[in-house]
């Protein structure tokens, strides 16, 4: 069961599952790619965050969760934002002192 949720199999499955709603999928993908601006390396990270958001969306649905709370305004916040923008659950964020200087 876990192999179908995590790892490469889970990542590919999450993208295929998300393609059932093509407009939401493309909107999320476009937002993910924009997180990197013109830097191709950072844009690639956007794709990784998007994949993580897709996988997290599936996991949250399976567990009946409808809200995500993240700490730190870093990578996890990007994932939460992408998850929400593609039609996923609401999210909240706690910013810490480290976030002010980053």
N, CA, C and O atoms as a MOPAC input file, in Angstrom:
PM7 MOZYME 1SCF
protein

 N      0.81600 1    -1.19900 1     0.00000 1
 C      0.00000 1     0.00000 1     0.00000 1
 C      0.85300 1     1.25500 1     0.00000 1
 O      0.58700 1     2.17600 1    -0.77200 1
 N      1.87700 1     1.31500 1     0.84900 1
 C      2.70300 1     2.50500 1     0.91600 1
 C      3.45900 1     2.76300 1    -0.38000 1
 O      3.69700 1     3.91600 1    -0.74000 1
 N      3.83600 1     1.70300 1    -1.08200 1
 C      4.56300 1     1.88700 1    -2.33300 1
 C      3.73300 1     2.65800 1    -3.34600 1
 O      4.28800 1     3.33600 1    -4.21100 1
 N      2.42100 1     2.56600 1    -3.25200 1
 C      1.55800 1     3.28400 1    -4.16800 1
 C      1.37800 1     4.74500 1    -3.80900 1
 O      0.83100 1     5.52000 1    -4.59300 1
 N      1.83800 1     5.12400 1    -2.61900 1
 C      1.67600 1     6.51000 1    -2.17700 1
 C      2.99200 1     7.26600 1    -2.25700 1
 O      3.01600 1     8.44300 1    -2.61500 1
 N      4.09000 1     6.59000 1    -1.92500 1
 C      5.38500 1     7.24900 1    -1.82400 1
 C      6.33300 1     6.79700 1    -2.92000 1
 O      6.03300 1     5.85500 1    -3.65300 1
 N      7.46400 1     7.45700 1    -3.03500 1
 C      8.49600 1     7.09300 1    -3.98800 1
 C      8.13400 1     7.47400 1    -5.41800 1
 O      7.19700 1     8.23400 1    -5.66100 1
 N      8.89000 1     6.93400 1    -6.34100 1
 C      8.70200 1     7.24500 1    -7.76200 1
 C      7.32600 1     6.79100 1    -8.23700 1
 O      6.66000 1     7.49700 1    -8.99400 1
 N      6.90900 1     5.62200 1    -7.79400 1
 C      5.59300 1     5.10800 1    -8.18700 1
 C      4.50500 1     6.06400 1    -7.69800 1
 O      3.56800 1     6.37500 1    -8.43200 1
 N      4.63500 1     6.51800 1    -6.47400 1
 C      3.66500 1     7.45900 1    -5.91600 1
 C      3.67300 1     8.78500 1    -6.64500 1
 O      2.62000 1     9.38300 1    -6.86500 1
 N      4.86300 1     9.25500 1    -7.02500 1
 C      4.97800 1    10.53600 1    -7.73500 1
 C      4.30400 1    10.46800 1    -9.10600 1
 O      3.52000 1    11.34500 1    -9.46800 1
 N      4.61700 1     9.42900 1    -9.85100 1
 C      4.01200 1     9.26400 1   -11.17700 1
 C      2.50500 1     9.07900 1   -11.04600 1
 O      1.73300 1     9.67300 1   -11.79900 1
 N      2.09300 1     8.25900 1   -10.09500 1
 C      0.66400 1     8.04600 1    -9.87200 1
 C     -0.06400 1     9.32200 1    -9.48900 1
 O     -1.19900 1     9.54500 1    -9.91100 1
 N      0.58700 1    10.16200 1    -8.68800 1
 C     -0.03200 1    11.42300 1    -8.27700 1
 C     -0.24900 1    12.34400 1    -9.47900 1
 O     -1.28400 1    13.00200 1    -9.58200 1
 N      0.73100 1    12.38800 1   -10.38900 1
 C      0.56900 1    13.21800 1   -11.59300 1
 C     -0.54500 1    12.65900 1   -12.47800 1
 O     -1.37300 1    13.41700 1   -12.98400 1
 N     -0.57000 1    11.36500 1   -12.66200 1
 C     -1.60600 1    10.75800 1   -13.50400 1
 C     -2.99300 1    10.96900 1   -12.90900 1
 O     -3.94900 1    11.25400 1   -13.63100 1
 N     -3.09500 1    10.83100 1   -11.62200 1
 C     -4.37900 1    11.03400 1   -10.93300 1
 C     -4.82600 1    12.48300 1   -11.06300 1
 O     -6.00500 1    12.75500 1   -11.28700 1
 N     -3.88900 1    13.41000 1   -10.92300 1
 C     -4.21900 1    14.84000 1   -11.00000 1
 C     -4.64700 1    15.24100 1   -12.40700 1
 O     -5.39700 1    16.20300 1   -12.57100 1
 N     -4.19000 1    14.53100 1   -13.40700 1
 C     -4.55900 1    14.85100 1   -14.78900 1
 C     -6.03500 1    14.61000 1   -15.07500 1
 O     -6.52800 1    14.98700 1   -16.13800 1
 N     -6.74600 1    13.98700 1   -14.14100 1
 C     -8.19100 1    13.82200 1   -14.30500 1
 C     -8.89800 1    15.17200 1   -14.30100 1
 O    -10.00400 1    15.30700 1   -14.82300 1
 N     -8.24700 1    16.17000 1   -13.70700 1
 C     -8.75300 1    17.55100 1   -13.70600 1
 C     -7.69400 1    18.40200 1   -14.40600 1
 O     -6.89200 1    19.06400 1   -13.74700 1
 N     -7.69000 1    18.38500 1   -15.74100 1
 C     -6.57600 1    18.98600 1   -16.48000 1
 C     -6.36100 1    20.47500 1   -16.21300 1
 O     -5.21700 1    20.92600 1   -16.15200 1
 N     -7.43000 1    21.23900 1   -16.05400 1
 C     -7.24500 1    22.68000 1   -15.84000 1
 C     -6.62000 1    22.96400 1   -14.48700 1
 O     -5.74500 1    23.82400 1   -14.38000 1
 N     -7.05000 1    22.26200 1   -13.45900 1
 C     -6.45400 1    22.42200 1   -12.13300 1
 C     -4.99800 1    21.96000 1   -12.15900 1
 O     -4.13400 1    22.57700 1   -11.53400 1
 N     -4.73300 1    20.88200 1   -12.87700 1
 C     -3.37000 1    20.36800 1   -12.98100 1
 C     -2.46300 1    21.39900 1   -13.65900 1
 O     -1.37700 1    21.70000 1   -13.16400 1
 N     -2.91600 1    21.93400 1   -14.78600 1
 C     -2.09800 1    22.90400 1   -15.52500 1
 C     -1.92100 1    24.20500 1   -14.75000 1
 O     -0.85000 1    24.81100 1   -14.79400 1
 N     -2.95800 1    24.63700 1   -14.04300 1
 C     -2.85000 1    25.85100 1   -13.22000 1
 C     -1.80000 1    25.64300 1   -12.12400 1
 O     -0.96400 1    26.51300 1   -11.88200 1
 N     -1.85200 1    24.49300 1   -11.47300 1
 C     -0.86800 1    24.19400 1   -10.43000 1
 C      0.53400 1    24.08600 1   -10.99400 1
 O      1.48800 1    24.57300 1   -10.38600 1
 N      0.66900 1    23.45700 1   -12.14200 1
 C      1.97900 1    23.31100 1   -12.77000 1
 C      2.54700 1    24.67600 1   -13.16400 1
 O      3.73100 1    24.93900 1   -12.95600 1
 N      1.70900 1    25.53900 1   -13.72800 1
 C      2.16300 1    26.88400 1   -14.10400 1
 C      2.60600 1    27.66600 1   -12.86700 1
 O      3.64000 1    28.33300 1   -12.89000 1
 N      1.83600 1    27.58500 1   -11.80600 1
 C      2.22000 1    28.27000 1   -10.56700 1
 C      3.52900 1    27.72300 1   -10.02200 1
 O      4.36800 1    28.48100 1    -9.53500 1
 N      3.70300 1    26.42800 1   -10.10100 1
 C      4.93500 1    25.80500 1    -9.60400 1
 C      6.14300 1    26.28700 1   -10.39300 1
 O      7.18500 1    26.59300 1    -9.81200 1
 N      6.01100 1    26.35500 1   -11.69000 1
 C      7.13500 1    26.78500 1   -12.51900 1
 C      7.45700 1    28.26300 1   -12.29800 1
 O      8.60700 1    28.67700 1   -12.44200 1
 N      6.45400 1    29.05100 1   -11.95200 1
 C      6.67200 1    30.47800 1   -11.69800 1
 C      7.42500 1    30.72800 1   -10.39500 1
 O      8.00900 1    31.79800 1   -10.22300 1
 N      7.42300 1    29.77300 1    -9.48300 1
 C      8.13000 1    29.98600 1    -8.22300 1
 C      9.62600 1    30.13800 1    -8.43200 1
 O     10.31500 1    30.69200 1    -7.57600 1
 N     10.14000 1    29.65500 1    -9.56000 1
 C     11.56600 1    29.75100 1    -9.84000 1
 C     11.95900 1    30.95700 1   -10.64800 1
 O     13.14700 1    31.20900 1   -10.85200 1
 N     10.98300 1    31.70900 1   -11.11400 1
 C     11.30700 1    32.86200 1   -11.95200 1
 C     12.02700 1    32.41700 1   -13.21100 1
 O     11.63600 1    31.43300 1   -13.83800 1
 N     13.07400 1    33.13300 1   -13.58300 1
 C     13.83400 1    32.80400 1   -14.79400 1
 C     14.98100 1    31.83200 1   -14.52500 1
 O     15.67100 1    31.42000 1   -15.45800 1
 N     15.18600 1    31.46900 1   -13.28500 1
 C     16.24600 1    30.53800 1   -12.90800 1
 C     15.75300 1    29.10600 1   -13.12800 1
 O     14.85500 1    28.64400 1   -12.42400 1
 N     16.33400 1    28.40900 1   -14.09600 1
 C     15.87800 1    27.06500 1   -14.43800 1
 C     16.05800 1    26.07200 1   -13.29200 1
 O     15.24100 1    25.16800 1   -13.11900 1
 N     17.11000 1    26.23400 1   -12.52000 1
 C     17.32900 1    25.35800 1   -11.38000 1
 C     16.23100 1    25.50600 1   -10.33800 1
 O     15.73000 1    24.52000 1    -9.79700 1
 N     15.86300 1    26.76100 1   -10.06400 1
 C     14.78900 1    26.99900 1    -9.09900 1
 C     13.44600 1    26.57300 1    -9.67200 1
 O     12.57500 1    26.12300 1    -8.92800 1
 N     13.26300 1    26.70600 1   -10.97400 1
 C     12.02000 1    26.24500 1   -11.60700 1
 C     11.89600 1    24.72700 1   -11.47400 1
 O     10.79500 1    24.20600 1   -11.29700 1
 N     13.01900 1    24.02400 1   -11.55800 1
 C     13.00100 1    22.57200 1   -11.37100 1
 C     12.55000 1    22.24100 1    -9.95300 1
 O     11.78900 1    21.29500 1    -9.75100 1
 N     13.01200 1    23.00900 1    -8.97200 1
 C     12.54700 1    22.80200 1    -7.60500 1
 C     11.04100 1    23.01700 1    -7.51200 1
 O     10.35700 1    22.32600 1    -6.75800 1
 N     10.52600 1    23.97900 1    -8.28100 1
 C      9.08100 1    24.20500 1    -8.31400 1
 C      8.34700 1    22.95300 1    -8.75100 1
 O      7.28400 1    22.63300 1    -8.22000 1
 N      8.91000 1    22.24400 1    -9.71600 1
 C      8.30800 1    20.99000 1   -10.17200 1
 C      8.34400 1    19.93300 1    -9.06700 1
 O      7.39300 1    19.16900 1    -8.90100 1
 N      9.43300 1    19.89600 1    -8.32300 1
 C      9.52300 1    18.95400 1    -7.19600 1
 C      8.48200 1    19.29800 1    -6.12900 1
 O      7.82100 1    18.40800 1    -5.59200 1
 N      8.33800 1    20.58900 1    -5.82400 1
 C      7.34400 1    21.00900 1    -4.83200 1
 C      5.93600 1    20.65700 1    -5.30400 1
 O      5.08600 1    20.25400 1    -4.50900 1
 N      5.70200 1    20.81100 1    -6.59500 1
 C      4.39000 1    20.48700 1    -7.14800 1
 C      4.10400 1    18.99600 1    -7.01500 1
 O      3.00400 1    18.59300 1    -6.64000 1
 N      5.10300 1    18.18900 1    -7.32600 1
 C      4.94300 1    16.73900 1    -7.17800 1
 C      4.65400 1    16.39100 1    -5.72400 1
 O      3.79200 1    15.56100 1    -5.43300 1
 N      5.38100 1    17.03000 1    -4.82000 1
 C      5.13100 1    16.80800 1    -3.40000 1
 C      3.70600 1    17.21700 1    -3.01800 1
 O      3.05000 1    16.52600 1    -2.23800 1
 N      3.23100 1    18.32500 1    -3.55900 1
 C      1.86800 1    18.79000 1    -3.27400 1
 C      0.83700 1    17.78800 1    -3.79000 1
 O     -0.15800 1    17.51900 1    -3.11700 1
 N      1.07000 1    17.24000 1    -4.96900 1
 C      0.14700 1    16.24100 1    -5.52200 1
 C      0.09700 1    15.00000 1    -4.64400 1
 O     -0.97500 1    14.45100 1    -4.39000 1
 N      1.25600 1    14.56500 1    -4.18500 1
 C      1.31400 1    13.38400 1    -3.33900 1
 C      0.66300 1    13.65400 1    -1.98200 1
 O     -0.03400 1    12.80100 1    -1.43300 1
 N      0.90100 1    14.84600 1    -1.45600 1
 C      0.30400 1    15.22800 1    -0.17700 1
 C     -1.21000 1    15.32500 1    -0.29600 1
 O     -1.93100 1    14.94900 1     0.62800 1
 N     -1.69500 1    15.82700 1    -1.42700 1
 C     -3.13200 1    15.93600 1    -1.65700 1
 C     -3.79300 1    14.56100 1    -1.56800 1
 O     -4.82900 1    14.40100 1    -0.92300 1
 N     -3.19700 1    13.59600 1    -2.20500 1
 C     -3.74700 1    12.23000 1    -2.16900 1
 C     -3.75400 1    11.69500 1    -0.73500 1
 O     -4.74500 1    11.12200 1    -0.28200 1
 N     -2.64000 1    11.88700 1    -0.02900 1
 C     -2.53600 1    11.38900 1     1.34200 1
 C     -3.57300 1    12.04800 1     2.24300 1
 O     -4.20100 1    11.37700 1     3.06200 1
 N     -3.75500 1    13.36700 1     2.09400 1
 C     -4.72500 1    14.08200 1     2.93000 1
 C     -6.14800 1    13.61500 1     2.63000 1
 O     -6.95700 1    13.46700 1     3.54600 1
 N     -6.45800 1    13.38300 1     1.35900 1
 C     -7.78800 1    12.87000 1     1.00600 1
 C     -8.02500 1    11.49900 1     1.63100 1
 O     -9.10600 1    11.23000 1     2.15300 1
 N     -7.02600 1    10.64500 1     1.57800 1
 C     -7.16700 1     9.30200 1     2.13400 1
 C     -7.40100 1     9.32400 1     3.63900 1
 O     -8.02300 1     8.41600 1     4.19000 1
 N     -6.90600 1    10.35500 1     4.29600 1
 C     -7.04600 1    10.45900 1     5.74200 1
 C     -8.14500 1    11.43800 1     6.16900 1
 O     -8.29700 1    11.72300 1     7.35700 1
 N     -8.90000 1    11.94600 1     5.21100 1
 C    -10.01900 1    12.83300 1     5.52000 1
 C     -9.61100 1    14.17900 1     6.10800 1
 O    -10.35200 1    14.75800 1     6.90300 1
 N     -8.45400 1    14.67600 1     5.72900 1
 C     -7.95000 1    15.94500 1     6.25500 1
 C     -8.29400 1    17.07900 1     5.29700 1
 O     -8.16300 1    16.93400 1     4.08100 1
 N     -8.73200 1    18.20400 1     5.84500 1
 C     -9.14100 1    19.32100 1     4.98700 1
 C     -8.42600 1    20.62700 1     5.31000 1
 O     -8.83200 1    21.68500 1     4.83100 1
 N     -7.37200 1    20.56900 1     6.11200 1
 C     -6.57800 1    21.76500 1     6.40800 1
 C     -5.14400 1    21.34300 1     6.68800 1
 O     -4.89800 1    20.31400 1     7.31800 1
 N     -4.20500 1    22.14800 1     6.21400 1
 C     -2.78200 1    21.88900 1     6.41000 1
 C     -2.16000 1    23.08900 1     7.10900 1
 O     -2.37500 1    24.23100 1     6.70100 1
 N     -1.39700 1    22.83500 1     8.15100 1
 C     -0.66100 1    23.91100 1     8.82300 1
 C      0.82500 1    23.62900 1     8.67000 1
 O      1.28200 1    22.51600 1     8.92900 1
 N      1.57500 1    24.63500 1     8.24900 1
 C      3.02100 1    24.48500 1     8.07500 1
 C      3.76000 1    25.49300 1     8.94400 1
 O      3.25900 1    26.58000 1     9.23100 1
 N      4.94900 1    25.10900 1     9.35000 1
 C      5.83900 1    25.98800 1    10.10100 1
 C      6.96000 1    26.41700 1     9.16900 1
 O      7.45900 1    25.62400 1     8.37000 1
 N      7.33900 1    27.64800 1     9.27900 1
 C      8.40400 1    28.26200 1     8.49400 1
 C      7.91200 1    28.61800 1     7.08600 1
 O      7.25000 1    27.81900 1     6.42300 1
 N      8.24200 1    29.80100 1     6.65800 1
 C      7.85000 1    30.29500 1     5.33500 1
 C      8.91700 1    29.89700 1     4.31600 1
 O      9.53300 1    30.74800 1     3.67500 1
 N      9.11800 1    28.60000 1     4.18400 1
 C     10.13900 1    28.07400 1     3.27500 1
 C      9.49500 1    27.06800 1     2.33100 1
 O      8.37000 1    27.27000 1     1.87200 1
 N     10.20400 1    25.99400 1     2.04500 1
 C      9.75100 1    25.00000 1     1.07400 1
 C      8.37200 1    24.42900 1     1.40100 1
 O      7.54700 1    24.23400 1     0.50900 1
 N      8.13100 1    24.16500 1     2.66800 1
 C      6.83200 1    23.59500 1     3.03800 1
 C      5.70000 1    24.56900 1     2.75300 1
 O      4.59100 1    24.14800 1     2.42400 1
 N      5.96300 1    25.86200 1     2.87500 1
 C      4.94200 1    26.86800 1     2.57700 1
 C      4.64200 1    26.90200 1     1.07700 1
 O      3.49300 1    27.08400 1     0.67600 1
 N      5.66400 1    26.72900 1     0.26100 1
 C      5.45700 1    26.67800 1    -1.18900 1
 C      4.59600 1    25.46400 1    -1.54300 1
 O      3.66500 1    25.56400 1    -2.34200 1
 N      4.91400 1    24.33000 1    -0.94600 1
 C      4.13200 1    23.11500 1    -1.19500 1
 C      2.68000 1    23.31200 1    -0.78600 1
 O      1.77200 1    22.92800 1    -1.52300 1
 N      2.44900 1    23.90900 1     0.39000 1
 C      1.08100 1    24.15200 1     0.87300 1
 C      0.33600 1    25.09600 1    -0.06500 1
 O     -0.83900 1    24.87900 1    -0.36000 1
 N      1.01800 1    26.14600 1    -0.53700 1
 C      0.39900 1    27.09800 1    -1.45200 1
 C      0.00200 1    26.41300 1    -2.75700 1
 O     -1.10600 1    26.61900 1    -3.25200 1
 N      0.89500 1    25.60400 1    -3.31600 1
 C      0.60200 1    24.90500 1    -4.56600 1
 C     -0.53900 1    23.91600 1    -4.38300 1
 O     -1.39800 1    23.78100 1    -5.25400 1
 N     -0.54500 1    23.23100 1    -3.25900 1
 C     -1.62000 1    22.29200 1    -2.94800 1
 C     -2.96100 1    23.01000 1    -2.93300 1
 O     -3.93900 1    22.51900 1    -3.49700 1
 N     -3.00800 1    24.15700 1    -2.29600 1
 C     -4.25500 1    24.91900 1    -2.21200 1
 C     -4.66700 1    25.47500 1    -3.58100 1
 O     -5.84200 1    25.42100 1    -3.94500 1
 N     -3.71500 1    26.00000 1    -4.32700 1
 C     -4.01900 1    26.61900 1    -5.62000 1
 C     -4.52600 1    25.62500 1    -6.65100 1
 O     -5.20800 1    26.01700 1    -7.59700 1
 N     -4.20800 1    24.34600 1    -6.48700 1
 C     -4.70500 1    23.36800 1    -7.45200 1
 C     -6.02400 1    22.75600 1    -6.99500 1
 O     -6.48700 1    21.76500 1    -7.56000 1
 N     -6.62100 1    23.35000 1    -5.97500 1
 C     -7.92600 1    22.89700 1    -5.51700 1
 C     -7.88200 1    22.06200 1    -4.25500 1
 O     -8.88100 1    21.45700 1    -3.86700 1
 N     -6.73200 1    22.02900 1    -3.61700 1
 C     -6.58200 1    21.26000 1    -2.38900 1
 C     -7.12000 1    22.01500 1    -1.18300 1
 O     -7.76800 1    23.05200 1    -1.32000 1
 N     -6.84200 1    21.48100 1    -0.00600 1
 C     -7.38800 1    22.05800 1     1.22300 1
 C     -6.79300 1    23.42000 1     1.56100 1
 O     -5.80000 1    23.85500 1     0.97800 1
 N     -7.42600 1    24.06400 1     2.50800 1
 C     -6.90600 1    25.33500 1     3.00300 1
 C     -5.61100 1    25.08300 1     3.76800 1
 O     -5.29100 1    23.95200 1     4.13200 1
 N     -4.87900 1    26.16500 1     4.00000 1
 C     -3.64800 1    26.02300 1     4.77400 1
 C     -3.41600 1    27.27100 1     5.60100 1
 O     -3.94100 1    28.34400 1     5.30500 1
 N     -2.62000 1    27.10700 1     6.64100 1
 C     -2.18600 1    28.22900 1     7.46000 1
 C     -0.68600 1    28.09300 1     7.65800 1
 O     -0.10000 1    27.04100 1     7.40600 1
 N     -0.07800 1    29.18500 1     8.11600 1
 C      1.37300 1    29.24300 1     8.17700 1
 C      1.80700 1    29.95600 1     9.44500 1
 O      1.25000 1    30.99200 1     9.80700 1
 N      2.79500 1    29.40200 1    10.11200 1
 C      3.44100 1    30.09200 1    11.21800 1
 C      4.81800 1    30.51000 1    10.74100 1
 O      5.64600 1    29.66700 1    10.39300 1
 N      5.06000 1    31.80500 1    10.72500 1
 C      6.37200 1    32.32700 1    10.35200 1
 C      7.17600 1    32.53400 1    11.63500 1
 O      6.65500 1    33.02900 1    12.63500 1
 N      8.42100 1    32.15600 1    11.59200 1
 C      9.30900 1    32.28500 1    12.74200 1
 C     10.35900 1    33.35000 1    12.45500 1
 O     10.46300 1    33.82600 1    11.32400 1
 N     11.12300 1    33.72200 1    13.44500 1
 C     12.11900 1    34.78500 1    13.30000 1
 C     13.06300 1    34.52300 1    12.12800 1
 O     13.44400 1    35.45300 1    11.41700 1
 N     13.43200 1    33.28600 1    11.93000 1
 C     14.32500 1    32.92700 1    10.81700 1
 C     13.73900 1    33.36100 1     9.47800 1
 O     14.48100 1    33.73000 1     8.56800 1
 N     12.42200 1    33.32000 1     9.35200 1
 C     11.76500 1    33.65600 1     8.09100 1
 C     11.92100 1    35.13000 1     7.73000 1
 O     11.89600 1    35.47900 1     6.54900 1
 N     12.07700 1    35.97900 1     8.70200 1
 C     12.19800 1    37.41300 1     8.45900 1
 C     13.50300 1    37.72800 1     7.73200 1
 O     13.55700 1    38.64500 1     6.91300 1
 N     14.53300 1    36.98000 1     8.02700 1
 C     15.87700 1    37.27500 1     7.48700 1
 C     16.23800 1    36.45300 1     6.27800 1
 O     17.32900 1    36.61600 1     5.73200 1
 N     15.37300 1    35.58800 1     5.84800 1
 C     15.69000 1    34.73300 1     4.71000 1
 C     15.17900 1    35.34400 1     3.44200 1
 O     15.35000 1    34.76900 1     2.36700 1

